[in-house]
Coordinates of C-alpha atoms in Angstrom, one line a residue:
M1 CA -17.2 -14.2 -3.8
V2 CA -14.7 -11.4 -4.6
G3 CA -13.5 -9.8 -1.4
K4 CA -15.1 -6.6 -0.7
T5 CA -12.6 -4.1 -2.2
I6 CA -9.0 -4.2 -2.5
S7 CA -6.6 -4.3 0.2
H8 CA -3.0 -4.7 0.9
Y9 CA -1.3 -6.3 3.8
K10 CA 1.7 -5.5 5.6
V11 CA 4.7 -7.7 5.7
L12 CA 8.1 -7.0 6.9
E13 CA 10.6 -9.2 5.2
K14 CA 13.3 -11.0 7.2
I15 CA 16.4 -8.9 7.3
G16 CA 19.6 -10.3 6.0
E17 CA 18.3 -13.8 5.1
G18 CA 16.6 -15.4 2.2
G19 CA 16.8 -12.4 -0.2
M20 CA 14.1 -10.1 -1.3
G21 CA 10.8 -11.6 -1.9
E22 CA 11.7 -14.8 -0.1
V23 CA 9.5 -16.4 2.5
S24 CA 10.2 -19.0 5.2
P25 CA 7.2 -21.2 6.0
T26 CA 8.5 -21.5 9.6
W27 CA 9.4 -17.9 10.1
C28 CA 8.0 -14.5 9.2
L29 CA 8.2 -11.1 10.7
G30 CA 5.1 -9.8 9.0
L31 CA 3.4 -9.4 5.7
L32 CA 2.9 -6.6 3.2
L33 CA 0.6 -7.6 0.4
M34 CA -1.2 -6.0 -2.3
S35 CA -4.7 -6.9 -3.5
S36 CA -7.8 -5.2 -4.6
A37 CA -11.4 -5.6 -5.7
L38 CA -13.5 -4.2 -8.4
A39 CA -14.5 -0.6 -8.0
L40 CA -18.2 0.2 -8.5
A41 CA -18.9 2.7 -11.2
Q42 CA -19.6 6.2 -10.1
S43 CA -20.0 9.6 -11.7
E44 CA -16.6 10.1 -13.3
V45 CA -16.8 13.9 -13.4
P46 CA -13.3 15.5 -13.1
V47 CA -14.0 18.1 -10.5
F48 CA -10.4 18.8 -9.5
K49 CA -8.1 20.8 -11.8
V50 CA -4.4 20.7 -11.4
E51 CA -4.1 24.4 -10.8
T52 CA -6.1 27.3 -9.4
N53 CA -5.3 30.9 -10.1
L54 CA -4.4 32.0 -6.5
R55 CA -1.4 30.3 -5.0
S56 CA -0.9 30.2 -1.3
I57 CA 2.6 29.7 0.3
A58 CA 3.0 29.0 4.0
V59 CA 6.2 30.5 5.3
R60 CA 8.0 29.8 8.6
V61 CA 10.7 32.2 9.8
T62 CA 13.1 31.2 12.6
D63 CA 16.2 32.6 14.2
K64 CA 19.5 30.9 14.7
Q65 CA 18.2 29.2 17.9
G66 CA 15.2 27.8 16.0
N67 CA 12.7 30.2 17.7
D68 CA 9.9 31.6 15.5
V69 CA 10.3 35.2 14.5
H70 CA 7.1 37.1 15.1
G71 CA 5.8 40.5 14.1
L72 CA 6.8 40.6 10.4
S73 CA 4.8 42.4 7.8
A74 CA 4.2 42.0 4.1
E75 CA 6.9 44.5 3.3
D76 CA 9.5 42.2 5.0
F77 CA 8.9 39.4 2.3
T78 CA 9.9 39.0 -1.3
L79 CA 8.3 36.1 -3.2
L80 CA 10.2 34.9 -6.3
E81 CA 8.9 32.5 -8.9
N82 CA 11.5 31.2 -11.3
G83 CA 13.7 34.1 -10.0
R84 CA 11.1 36.8 -10.8
P85 CA 9.5 38.8 -8.0
Q86 CA 5.7 38.3 -7.6
K87 CA 3.1 40.7 -6.3
I88 CA 1.8 39.5 -2.9
A89 CA -2.0 39.6 -3.3
F90 CA -2.7 38.3 0.2
F91 CA -0.7 38.4 3.4
G92 CA -1.7 36.4 6.5
V93 CA 0.0 36.9 9.9
E94 CA 0.4 34.5 12.7
H95 CA -2.7 32.9 14.3
E96 CA -4.9 33.4 11.3
P97 CA -7.8 31.0 10.8
L98 CA -6.8 27.6 9.5
S99 CA -8.4 25.1 7.1
L100 CA -7.3 21.7 8.5
T101 CA -8.0 18.1 7.3
I102 CA -6.8 15.2 9.5
L103 CA -6.4 11.9 7.7
I104 CA -6.4 9.1 10.3
D105 CA -5.7 5.4 9.5
S106 CA -8.4 3.2 11.1
S107 CA -7.0 -0.1 9.8
N108 CA -6.8 -3.3 11.9
S109 CA -3.2 -2.7 12.8
M110 CA -4.0 0.8 14.2
E111 CA -7.1 -0.5 16.1
S112 CA -5.9 -3.8 17.4
G113 CA -2.6 -2.3 18.7
G114 CA -4.4 0.5 20.5
K115 CA -2.7 3.1 18.4
L116 CA -6.0 4.4 17.0
E117 CA -7.5 5.2 20.4
R118 CA -4.2 6.7 21.7
A119 CA -4.0 8.9 18.6
R120 CA -7.6 10.1 19.2
T121 CA -6.7 11.1 22.7
V122 CA -3.7 13.3 21.8
L123 CA -5.4 14.7 18.7
G124 CA -7.8 16.7 20.9
P125 CA -5.8 20.0 21.1
L126 CA -5.1 20.0 17.4
I127 CA -8.8 19.4 16.5
S128 CA -10.1 22.0 19.0
G129 CA -7.9 24.5 17.3
N130 CA -6.7 28.0 18.4
H131 CA -9.1 30.2 16.4
P132 CA -12.8 30.2 16.6
E133 CA -13.0 30.4 12.7
D134 CA -10.8 27.4 12.1
E135 CA -12.2 24.9 9.6
V136 CA -11.5 21.3 10.7
S137 CA -12.4 18.0 8.9
L138 CA -11.7 14.3 9.5
L139 CA -11.1 11.8 6.7
P140 CA -10.7 8.2 7.9
F141 CA -9.1 5.6 5.6
T142 CA -8.1 1.9 5.5
D143 CA -8.0 -0.1 2.3
Q144 CA -10.7 2.3 1.2
V145 CA -11.3 6.0 1.6
G146 CA -14.1 7.1 3.9
R147 CA -16.2 10.2 3.7
I148 CA -14.9 13.5 4.8
Q149 CA -16.5 14.7 8.0
P150 CA -16.5 18.5 8.5
L151 CA -16.7 19.2 12.3
T152 CA -18.9 21.8 13.9
S153 CA -17.5 24.0 16.7
E154 CA -19.2 21.6 19.2
Q155 CA -17.7 18.5 17.6
R156 CA -14.3 20.0 17.6
L157 CA -14.5 19.9 21.4
D158 CA -15.7 16.3 21.4
P159 CA -14.7 14.7 18.0
P160 CA -16.7 11.8 16.6
R161 CA -14.9 8.5 16.2
A162 CA -14.1 8.8 12.5
K163 CA -13.8 5.3 11.0
V164 CA -14.3 3.5 7.8
A165 CA -14.9 -0.3 7.6
M166 CA -12.1 -2.5 6.4
R167 CA -12.8 -4.7 3.5
A168 CA -9.6 -6.7 3.2
G169 CA -6.9 -4.6 5.1
G170 CA -3.9 -2.5 4.5
T171 CA -4.1 1.2 3.4
A172 CA -4.9 3.3 0.4
L173 CA -2.9 6.2 1.8
Y174 CA -2.1 7.9 -1.5
D175 CA -5.7 7.9 -2.7
A176 CA -6.9 9.2 0.7
L177 CA -4.4 12.0 0.6
A178 CA -5.4 12.8 -3.0
S179 CA -9.0 12.9 -1.9
A180 CA -8.2 15.3 0.9
L181 CA -6.4 17.6 -1.5
C182 CA -9.4 17.5 -3.8
H183 CA -11.7 18.5 -0.9
M184 CA -9.4 21.3 0.2
R185 CA -10.0 23.1 -3.1
S186 CA -13.1 24.5 -1.5
A187 CA -11.4 25.4 1.8
R188 CA -12.5 28.8 3.3
H189 CA -9.1 30.0 4.4
P190 CA -5.8 30.6 2.5
R191 CA -3.9 29.0 5.3
Q192 CA -4.3 25.2 4.8
A193 CA -2.8 22.1 6.2
I194 CA -3.3 18.3 6.1
V195 CA -2.1 16.0 8.9
V196 CA -1.8 12.3 8.1
I197 CA -1.4 9.7 11.0
T198 CA -0.8 6.1 9.9
D199 CA 1.2 3.0 11.0
G200 CA 1.2 1.5 7.5
A201 CA 2.7 2.0 4.0
D202 CA 0.6 2.5 0.9
Q203 CA -0.2 -0.8 -0.8
H204 CA -3.7 -0.2 -2.2
S205 CA -3.9 3.1 -4.1
R206 CA -4.7 3.7 -7.7
L207 CA -2.4 6.7 -7.8
R208 CA 1.5 6.3 -7.8
L209 CA 3.7 8.3 -5.5
E210 CA 5.0 10.5 -8.4
Q211 CA 1.4 11.3 -9.4
L212 CA 0.6 12.3 -5.8
I213 CA 3.7 14.5 -5.6
E214 CA 2.6 16.3 -8.7
L215 CA -0.8 16.8 -7.1
A216 CA 0.8 18.1 -3.8
R217 CA 2.9 20.6 -5.8
S218 CA -0.2 21.9 -7.6
S219 CA -2.2 22.2 -4.3
N220 CA -2.0 24.7 -1.5
P221 CA -2.1 22.7 1.7
Q222 CA 1.0 21.8 3.6
I223 CA 1.1 18.0 4.2
F224 CA 2.4 16.9 7.7
M225 CA 3.1 13.1 7.6
I226 CA 3.2 11.1 10.8
G227 CA 4.4 7.5 10.6
F228 CA 3.4 5.9 13.9
Y229 CA 5.5 2.8 13.7
D230 CA 6.8 0.4 16.4
K231 CA 10.5 0.5 16.8
S232 CA 11.0 -2.8 15.0
E233 CA 9.0 -1.6 12.1
Y234 CA 10.8 1.6 11.9
E235 CA 14.2 -0.2 11.9
V236 CA 13.1 -2.4 9.0
Y237 CA 12.1 0.5 6.9
R238 CA 15.2 2.5 7.9
Q239 CA 17.5 -0.2 6.7
R240 CA 15.8 -0.3 3.3
S241 CA 16.3 1.9 0.3
K242 CA 13.7 3.5 -1.9
T243 CA 11.4 0.5 -2.0
V244 CA 10.6 -2.5 0.2
T245 CA 10.1 -5.9 -1.3
L246 CA 7.2 -7.8 0.1
V247 CA 6.7 -11.6 0.7
S248 CA 4.3 -11.5 -2.3
G249 CA 7.2 -10.4 -4.5
R250 CA 5.7 -7.0 -5.0
E251 CA 7.6 -3.8 -4.3
I252 CA 6.1 -0.8 -2.5
D253 CA 7.5 2.6 -1.6
N254 CA 9.5 2.8 1.6
P255 CA 7.2 5.0 3.7
L256 CA 10.1 6.8 5.5
I257 CA 11.3 8.1 2.1
A258 CA 7.8 8.6 0.6
F259 CA 6.5 10.5 3.6
R260 CA 9.6 12.8 3.7
R261 CA 9.2 13.6 0.0
L262 CA 5.5 14.4 0.3
A263 CA 6.1 16.7 3.3
E264 CA 9.0 18.5 1.8
E265 CA 7.3 19.1 -1.5
S266 CA 4.5 20.8 0.3
G267 CA 6.7 22.9 2.6
A268 CA 5.9 20.8 5.7
E269 CA 7.7 18.1 7.8
S270 CA 7.5 14.4 8.4
F271 CA 7.6 12.7 11.8
F272 CA 8.1 9.1 13.0
P273 CA 7.2 8.8 16.7
T274 CA 7.5 5.4 18.3
S275 CA 5.7 6.1 21.5
D276 CA 2.6 7.9 22.8
R277 CA 4.8 10.6 24.4
D278 CA 6.6 11.2 21.1
L279 CA 3.3 11.4 19.2
K280 CA 2.0 14.1 21.5
R281 CA 5.2 16.1 21.1
V282 CA 4.8 15.8 17.3
L283 CA 1.2 17.0 17.3
D284 CA 2.2 19.9 19.6
R285 CA 5.0 20.8 17.3
I286 CA 2.7 20.8 14.2
S287 CA 0.2 22.9 16.0
A288 CA 2.9 25.4 16.9
I289 CA 4.3 25.5 13.3
V290 CA 0.9 26.2 11.7
Q291 CA 0.1 28.9 14.2
A292 CA 3.5 30.7 13.8
Q293 CA 3.6 30.7 10.0
Y294 CA 3.0 33.6 7.7
T295 CA 0.8 33.1 4.6
L296 CA 1.7 34.7 1.2
A297 CA -0.7 34.3 -1.7
Y298 CA -0.1 35.5 -5.3
Y299 CA -1.5 35.0 -8.8
P300 CA 1.1 33.2 -10.9
P301 CA 1.7 34.3 -14.5
S302 CA 1.5 30.7 -15.7
V303 CA 0.1 27.4 -14.3
A304 CA 1.3 25.2 -17.1
R305 CA 4.5 23.7 -15.6
V306 CA 6.5 23.3 -12.4
R307 CA 8.0 26.5 -11.1
T308 CA 10.6 27.2 -8.5
I309 CA 9.6 29.2 -5.5
K310 CA 11.9 31.2 -3.2
V311 CA 11.0 33.4 -0.3
K312 CA 13.3 36.1 1.1
V313 CA 12.9 38.0 4.4
R314 CA 14.5 41.4 5.2
R315 CA 16.0 40.2 8.4
R316 CA 19.6 39.1 9.1
G317 CA 20.3 35.8 10.6
V318 CA 17.0 34.2 10.0
K319 CA 16.0 30.9 8.3
V320 CA 13.1 30.8 5.9
G321 CA 11.1 27.6 5.5
A322 CA 8.7 27.2 2.6
R323 CA 7.9 24.9 -0.3
R324 CA 10.4 25.0 -3.1
Q325 CA 8.2 24.2 -6.1
V326 CA 4.6 24.8 -7.3
G327 CA 2.7 23.6 -10.3
S328 CA 2.6 20.4 -12.3
D329 CA 4.1 19.1 -15.6
A330 CA 1.2 16.6 -15.8
G331 CA -1.2 19.1 -17.4
D332 CA -4.7 20.1 -16.6
G333 CA -7.1 17.2 -16.1
A334 CA -4.3 14.6 -15.5
F335 CA -5.9 13.6 -12.2
R336 CA -9.6 12.7 -12.3
F337 CA -12.0 12.3 -9.4
T338 CA -15.6 11.4 -9.0
T339 CA -18.0 14.1 -7.9
S340 CA -17.4 13.0 -4.3
C341 CA -13.6 13.5 -4.7
E342 CA -12.8 9.8 -4.9
V343 CA -10.0 8.8 -7.3
S344 CA -11.6 7.7 -10.6
A345 CA -11.5 4.0 -11.1
N346 CA -12.1 4.4 -14.8
E347 CA -9.2 6.8 -15.3
H348 CA -6.8 5.2 -12.8
P349 CA -7.4 1.4 -13.1
Y350 CA -5.4 -1.3 -11.4
P351 CA -3.4 -3.4 -13.8
W352 CA -5.3 -6.6 -13.0
E353 CA -8.7 -5.1 -13.7
S354 CA -8.3 -5.6 -17.5
R355 CA -8.2 -9.4 -16.8
V356 CA -11.5 -9.5 -15.0
S357 CA -14.8 -10.4 -16.6
Q358 CA -18.3 -11.6 -15.5
S359 CA -19.6 -15.0 -15.9
P360 CA -23.1 -15.8 -17.2
S361 CA -24.0 -16.6 -13.6
K362 CA -22.8 -13.0 -12.6
T363 CA -19.7 -14.2 -10.7
T364 CA -16.4 -12.4 -11.1
V365 CA -13.7 -14.3 -13.2
Y366 CA -10.0 -13.4 -13.2
R367 CA -8.0 -14.9 -16.1
E368 CA -4.2 -14.5 -16.4
D369 CA -2.2 -16.1 -19.1
F370 CA 0.9 -14.0 -18.3
S371 CA 1.4 -12.8 -21.9
D372 CA 1.5 -9.2 -20.9
P373 CA 4.3 -8.1 -18.5
Q374 CA 2.3 -5.0 -17.6
S375 CA -0.6 -7.0 -16.0
G376 CA 0.8 -6.3 -12.5
W377 CA 2.5 -9.5 -11.2
P378 CA 6.0 -9.2 -9.7
N379 CA 8.6 -9.1 -12.5
R380 CA 12.0 -9.0 -11.0
G381 CA 14.6 -11.3 -9.5
G382 CA 13.3 -14.9 -9.3
S383 CA 9.7 -14.0 -10.4
T384 CA 9.4 -13.1 -14.0
Y385 CA 7.2 -13.1 -17.1
R386 CA 8.7 -15.4 -19.8
P387 CA 7.4 -16.5 -23.2
E388 CA 6.6 -19.9 -21.7
G389 CA 4.6 -18.4 -18.8
Y390 CA 5.2 -17.0 -15.4
V391 CA 8.5 -18.3 -14.0
I392 CA 9.5 -18.5 -10.3
S393 CA 12.9 -19.9 -9.6
R394 CA 15.0 -20.4 -6.5
S395 CA 18.5 -22.0 -6.0
V396 CA 19.8 -23.2 -2.6
S397 CA 22.9 -25.0 -1.5
P398 CA 22.6 -28.8 -1.2
D399 CA 23.9 -28.4 2.3
T400 CA 21.1 -26.1 3.4
V401 CA 19.2 -27.4 6.5
T402 CA 15.5 -27.0 6.8
T403 CA 13.5 -27.4 10.0
G404 CA 10.0 -27.9 8.6
P405 CA 8.2 -30.1 6.1
V406 CA 8.7 -27.6 3.4
A407 CA 12.0 -25.8 2.6
E408 CA 12.2 -22.0 2.4
G409 CA 10.9 -20.6 -0.8
R410 CA 9.6 -17.7 -2.9
I411 CA 6.0 -16.6 -3.3
A412 CA 4.3 -14.4 -5.9
A413 CA 0.7 -13.3 -5.6
Y414 CA -1.4 -10.6 -7.2
G415 CA -4.9 -9.8 -8.5
P416 CA -8.3 -9.4 -6.8
W417 CA -9.0 -10.1 -3.1
W418 CA -11.0 -13.3 -2.8
E419 CA -13.3 -14.9 -0.2
G420 CA -15.0 -17.9 -1.7
F421 CA -13.5 -18.9 -4.9
R422 CA -12.5 -21.8 -7.3
A423 CA -9.0 -21.5 -8.8
S424 CA -6.9 -23.6 -11.2
V425 CA -3.4 -23.2 -12.6
L426 CA -1.0 -25.4 -14.7
V427 CA 2.3 -26.1 -13.0
D428 CA 5.3 -27.1 -15.1
A429 CA 8.4 -27.7 -13.0
N430 CA 11.8 -29.4 -13.5
W431 CA 10.7 -32.4 -11.5
R432 CA 13.7 -34.4 -10.7
R433 CA 15.0 -37.4 -8.7
I434 CA 15.7 -36.7 -5.1
R435 CA 18.6 -38.3 -3.3
G436 CA 17.5 -40.8 -0.8
G437 CA 14.0 -40.6 -2.1
R438 CA 13.1 -37.7 0.3
I439 CA 10.3 -35.5 -0.8
G440 CA 9.8 -31.9 0.2
L441 CA 13.2 -30.8 1.4
H442 CA 15.6 -30.0 -1.4
A443 CA 13.3 -31.4 -4.1
T444 CA 11.5 -29.3 -6.7
T445 CA 8.5 -28.3 -4.8
A446 CA 5.9 -25.9 -6.3
G447 CA 2.2 -25.1 -6.1
M448 CA -0.6 -22.8 -5.4
V449 CA -0.8 -20.4 -2.5
F450 CA -4.2 -19.0 -1.5
H451 CA -5.9 -16.9 1.2
L452 CA -2.6 -15.0 1.5
N453 CA -3.2 -12.1 3.9
E454 CA -1.7 -10.3 6.9
G455 CA -1.9 -13.5 9.0
G456 CA -0.5 -16.1 6.7
Y457 CA -1.6 -18.4 3.9
Y458 CA -2.4 -21.9 2.7
A459 CA -0.4 -23.8 0.2
V460 CA -1.0 -26.9 -2.0
L461 CA 2.4 -28.1 -3.1
L462 CA 3.6 -30.9 -5.5
S463 CA 7.0 -32.6 -5.5
S464 CA 8.4 -35.7 -7.3
S465 CA 10.7 -38.6 -6.5
D466 CA 11.4 -39.9 -10.0
R467 CA 11.4 -37.1 -12.6
G468 CA 7.7 -36.6 -12.3
K469 CA 6.8 -40.3 -12.5
T470 CA 6.1 -40.5 -8.8
M471 CA 4.3 -37.5 -7.4
A472 CA 3.5 -36.4 -3.9
F473 CA 1.5 -33.5 -2.4
T474 CA 1.2 -31.7 0.8
I475 CA -1.1 -29.0 2.2
V476 CA 0.2 -26.6 4.8
R477 CA -0.9 -23.6 6.7
N478 CA 1.6 -20.9 7.5
V479 CA 0.7 -18.6 10.4
F480 CA 2.9 -15.5 10.5
W481 CA 2.0 -14.3 14.0
E482 CA 3.0 -17.7 15.5
G483 CA 6.1 -18.1 13.3
R484 CA 5.0 -21.6 12.5
E485 CA 3.9 -23.9 9.7
F486 CA 1.1 -26.4 10.3
V487 CA 0.8 -29.5 8.2
I488 CA -2.8 -30.2 7.2
T489 CA -2.0 -33.1 4.9
P490 CA 1.5 -34.6 5.2
W491 CA 3.5 -35.6 2.1
T492 CA 1.4 -38.3 0.4
Q493 CA 2.1 -40.2 -2.9
I494 CA -0.5 -39.8 -5.6
S495 CA -1.1 -41.6 -8.9
T496 CA -2.0 -39.0 -11.4
P497 CA -1.5 -39.0 -15.1
S498 CA 0.8 -36.1 -16.1
M499 CA -0.2 -33.8 -18.9
P500 CA 2.4 -32.9 -21.6
G501 CA 4.0 -29.5 -21.0
Q502 CA 6.4 -27.4 -23.1
S503 CA 9.8 -28.8 -24.2
G504 CA 8.8 -32.3 -23.3
R505 CA 8.4 -31.6 -19.6
T506 CA 5.5 -32.6 -17.4
Q507 CA 2.8 -30.2 -16.1
H508 CA 0.0 -30.7 -13.6
K509 CA -3.2 -28.9 -13.0
I510 CA -3.9 -27.8 -9.4
T511 CA -7.5 -26.9 -8.5
V512 CA -8.6 -25.4 -5.2
E513 CA -12.0 -24.5 -4.1
S514 CA -12.6 -22.5 -0.8
D515 CA -16.1 -21.8 0.5
Q516 CA -16.7 -20.6 4.1
G517 CA -13.9 -22.6 5.6
L518 CA -14.5 -25.8 3.5
I519 CA -11.4 -26.3 1.2
Q520 CA -11.2 -28.9 -1.5
V521 CA -8.0 -29.8 -3.5
A522 CA -7.6 -31.7 -6.7
V523 CA -4.7 -32.4 -9.0
D524 CA -5.3 -33.3 -12.7
G525 CA -9.0 -33.7 -12.0
Q526 CA -8.4 -36.1 -9.1
L527 CA -9.9 -35.0 -5.8
L528 CA -7.2 -35.5 -3.2
G529 CA -9.2 -34.4 -0.2
K530 CA -11.3 -31.8 1.5
F531 CA -10.8 -30.3 4.9
R532 CA -12.4 -27.6 7.0
D533 CA -10.2 -24.7 8.3
D534 CA -11.3 -21.1 8.8
T535 CA -8.0 -19.7 10.1
F536 CA -7.8 -17.6 6.9
T537 CA -11.0 -16.9 5.0
D538 CA -9.9 -14.3 2.5
G539 CA -6.8 -13.1 0.6
L540 CA -4.8 -13.4 -2.6
V541 CA -4.3 -16.3 -4.9
G542 CA -0.7 -16.9 -6.0
F543 CA 2.1 -19.4 -6.4
G544 CA 5.0 -20.7 -4.4
V545 CA 8.3 -22.4 -5.2
F546 CA 10.2 -24.0 -2.4
G547 CA 13.5 -25.7 -2.0
N548 CA 15.8 -25.8 -5.1
S549 CA 13.2 -25.2 -7.8
R550 CA 12.1 -23.6 -11.0
A551 CA 8.5 -23.8 -12.0
V552 CA 6.4 -22.3 -14.8
F553 CA 2.8 -21.3 -14.1
R554 CA 0.3 -20.9 -16.9
D555 CA -3.4 -20.2 -17.4
L556 CA -4.5 -19.1 -13.9
V557 CA -8.3 -18.8 -13.7
V558 CA -10.0 -17.7 -10.5
E559 CA -13.8 -17.5 -10.2
G560 CA -15.7 -16.1 -7.2
L561 CA -18.4 -18.3 -5.8
P562 CA -22.0 -17.1 -5.9

């Protein structure tokens, strides 16, 4: 059956080797994947407008030593929008009541590593607040967004363990943050903040980063971003540019850059602690910042576009910190939510959802002919849409040494997240003679990858020793956390009639069925074997090309089992 809802998995590519989007079956630092599942229809009422009339601006004033400046009044401030002075309709001094929403990542990586429990421990002072009228809510998220949980004064002293079940893994961070901004439209206090704690990067959201930034500009809350990464994870992200390429071939936003942008656009800060002590210091700093800030609110003359904001203070030698822009160029109604503040699945669909249908037996069917380059599969480097189908290519030196039964390669995967399924695809490769008759090293090796998730994947691979006349297959399991590849079925010759492909080449049909740990594999309708292995029971279906290869994939069909 289709896996629960979508998910995305985290993978950190190997630095300096293999190139972007490459994967070594015998080595992997981690995995970042994207997947998803069908969203259930809900009431698609747009309850969140891009602008409200009253704009609230949080302002921090510090001296040359970085100390907060206290005791200022409304007369000490000048608020400019597009260079024009605005009338301050509301002025809030320090220690005013605060409306606060805390987004906490409760995904497997946060929980299994103990980060979730440690974060809950140090969150206590921030949740308990410093004003009896503070309004505090929790919003847990994983690959799906949980329900917002407003806390009573008693619960703030002993917060509940906010958590949302994982369906497939990874995070829908952007959608969770958008949902929090939607909920904050009904906040009681002009002073508003959102604090996000996560050890992941967004891999699952319907909204893109640029859409979320538009939303942040048009909303009042400051957004404090906390990326709670291990040192090794932080270094991987630090050495990357704007995006990170995943083992699946997909690109995601580099969280270090994305988090900084989101915080700066809202007049807040981003933090990247790598220890419990650092996390406590960060939360103490955020608490001090929101308590020491002043709040200026005004009625803008227009809400139709992005406007520049500047705040001046009548004190010499001070530094003023505030957001620099407000408003949105997207227009009213550009962001649609359900009545419960979930991002609308109808208005913000995943690219693959247009390829999904329902069979007469009510199972989900995903069909991809790769005729539309906008259908979501990786489309860069060695993985591209072509007129003949979806092409994955990889070239290596003849002198390259491999240590496993399969050479290093390239993987591409996308679409729904599957548990039990039946999948088939046509593979058309430049099958060629291998020197010395060896199979699986520098030969053309290509096939189907399945149950690709945070832990690893299975692969059914074909190779040839005589321009496709003599075929062989292997089945392997790659386990990322062990850095090893396990051979389930060694290279075995098969006699299978080839089907004519394009340009006189040979193509073969690979079929895989997986049902509760029982996996069956066939090539060109010939059952090659079945085995039981429940190391991985859910994940993406995709393709792999290993060694010195170029393969064309066509007519992918995946159907969930009843």
